[in-house]
Structures are given as C-alpha cells and as structure tokens.
C-alpha cells in the first residue's frame, strides 16, 4: 500500500475509533491528548499533498501520439451493447 493511501486509511481508523468512544471520561482524555499534541510548538505542518503528488507524477505519462490520435483510439475501442437489457455476465 503506498504511503498516501496508508496515511488516509490510518486517519479513517482513528476517526472511527474516536466516534465509537462511549465513555465521557475516555473522550475527555482523548481530547486532552489531541489538544496537547496540536498545541505543541514542535508540531511541524504536513507537506502539501498536492505538491507531493505533482512532484511524484509529473512527466509520468508518456505517449508520442497526438491528442487527435488518442481520442480516435478511445472512440475506436469503445464497445456498446445494441441490447440495453443485455446482461454482460451471461455467457
């Protein structure tokens, strides 16, 4: 799993865990801990995700065809069913 996906999955797990807290005392402890973490002076802001993705994928696409050739290829490779009720999973 790539780092960004893993990071987002961990955030979702944390959010679910917090949402499932059913004790006022435990919720207060979590809030105090998070407040302490976020108010810490050494807490560095996370690098801009958009900039990271641009740097990672900039120039990754390589295709010598013109835009018109790519569009033509897309249209030529489309397959439409003539029967709108056709089940594609029937053999």
Short mmCIF file of C-alpha atoms in Angstrom, two decimals:
data_model
loop_
_atom_site.label_atom_id
_atom_site.label_comp_id
_atom_site.label_asym_id
_atom_site.label_seq_id
_atom_site.Cartn_x
_atom_site.Cartn_y
_atom_site.Cartn_z
CA UNK A 1 0.00 0.00 0.00
CA UNK A 2 1.50 3.35 -0.91
CA UNK A 3 2.24 5.88 1.82
CA UNK A 4 -0.57 8.30 0.97
CA UNK A 5 -3.19 5.54 0.94
CA UNK A 6 -1.84 4.11 4.18
CA UNK A 7 -1.87 7.56 5.79
CA UNK A 8 -5.50 8.17 4.78
CA UNK A 9 -6.53 4.68 5.97
CA UNK A 10 -4.92 5.32 9.36
CA UNK A 11 -6.80 8.63 9.68
CA UNK A 12 -10.08 6.85 8.91
CA UNK A 13 -9.33 4.16 11.53
CA UNK A 14 -8.57 6.83 14.12
CA UNK A 15 -11.75 8.75 13.30
CA UNK A 16 -13.85 5.55 13.62
CA UNK A 17 -12.21 4.73 16.96
CA UNK A 18 -12.97 8.21 18.28
CA UNK A 19 -16.56 8.07 17.01
CA UNK A 20 -17.07 4.74 18.79
CA UNK A 21 -16.00 6.06 22.22
CA UNK A 22 -18.93 5.69 24.60
CA UNK A 23 -17.32 6.97 27.79
CA UNK A 24 -17.25 10.67 28.72
CA UNK A 25 -14.09 10.09 30.75
CA UNK A 26 -12.24 8.40 27.89
CA UNK A 27 -13.41 11.01 25.38
CA UNK A 28 -12.11 13.77 27.67
CA UNK A 29 -8.70 12.05 27.86
CA UNK A 30 -8.55 11.76 24.07
CA UNK A 31 -9.50 15.43 23.68
CA UNK A 32 -6.82 16.48 26.19
CA UNK A 33 -4.20 14.38 24.41
CA UNK A 34 -5.09 15.76 21.00
CA UNK A 35 -5.14 19.32 22.32
CA UNK A 36 -1.67 18.80 23.79
CA UNK A 37 -0.37 17.34 20.52
CA UNK A 38 -1.82 20.13 18.34
CA UNK A 39 -0.63 22.91 20.61
CA UNK A 40 2.92 21.56 20.68
CA UNK A 41 5.42 24.08 19.30
CA UNK A 42 7.47 21.36 17.63
CA UNK A 43 4.50 20.08 15.64
CA UNK A 44 5.53 20.67 12.02
CA UNK A 45 2.78 21.11 9.41
CA UNK A 46 2.49 18.26 6.95
CA UNK A 47 3.85 18.98 3.47
CA UNK A 48 1.26 20.00 0.93
CA UNK A 49 -0.18 16.79 -0.52
CA UNK A 50 -0.93 18.37 -3.89
CA UNK A 51 2.68 19.45 -4.30
CA UNK A 52 3.84 15.95 -3.35
CA UNK A 53 1.56 14.32 -5.91
CA UNK A 54 2.59 16.75 -8.66
CA UNK A 55 6.26 16.09 -7.95
CA UNK A 56 5.68 12.34 -7.91
CA UNK A 57 3.62 12.05 -11.10
CA UNK A 58 4.84 15.00 -13.19
CA UNK A 59 6.05 13.63 -16.52
CA UNK A 60 4.86 10.09 -15.75
CA UNK A 61 2.61 9.99 -18.81
CA UNK A 62 4.46 9.28 -21.99
CA UNK A 63 2.71 8.92 -25.31
CA UNK A 64 4.02 10.09 -28.66
CA UNK A 65 0.56 10.22 -30.26
CA UNK A 66 -1.25 13.50 -30.89
CA UNK A 67 -4.40 14.36 -28.93
CA UNK A 68 -6.47 13.60 -32.03
CA UNK A 69 -4.90 10.13 -32.34
CA UNK A 70 -5.57 9.38 -28.68
CA UNK A 71 -9.21 10.49 -28.99
CA UNK A 72 -9.66 8.40 -32.13
CA UNK A 73 -8.17 5.39 -30.33
CA UNK A 74 -10.58 5.86 -27.42
CA UNK A 75 -13.59 6.04 -29.73
CA UNK A 76 -12.43 3.06 -31.79
CA UNK A 77 -12.06 0.89 -28.70
CA UNK A 78 -15.46 1.62 -27.20
CA UNK A 79 -17.92 -1.24 -27.26
CA UNK A 80 -21.63 -0.52 -26.94
CA UNK A 81 -24.32 -3.07 -26.49
CA UNK A 82 -27.11 -3.00 -29.05
CA UNK A 83 -29.45 -4.56 -26.47
CA UNK A 84 -29.86 -2.25 -23.46
CA UNK A 85 -31.22 -5.13 -21.36
CA UNK A 86 -28.29 -7.43 -22.14
CA UNK A 87 -26.59 -8.90 -19.08
CA UNK A 88 -22.85 -8.71 -19.68
CA UNK A 89 -22.28 -11.59 -17.27
CA UNK A 90 -24.37 -14.08 -19.28
CA UNK A 91 -22.25 -16.45 -21.29
#
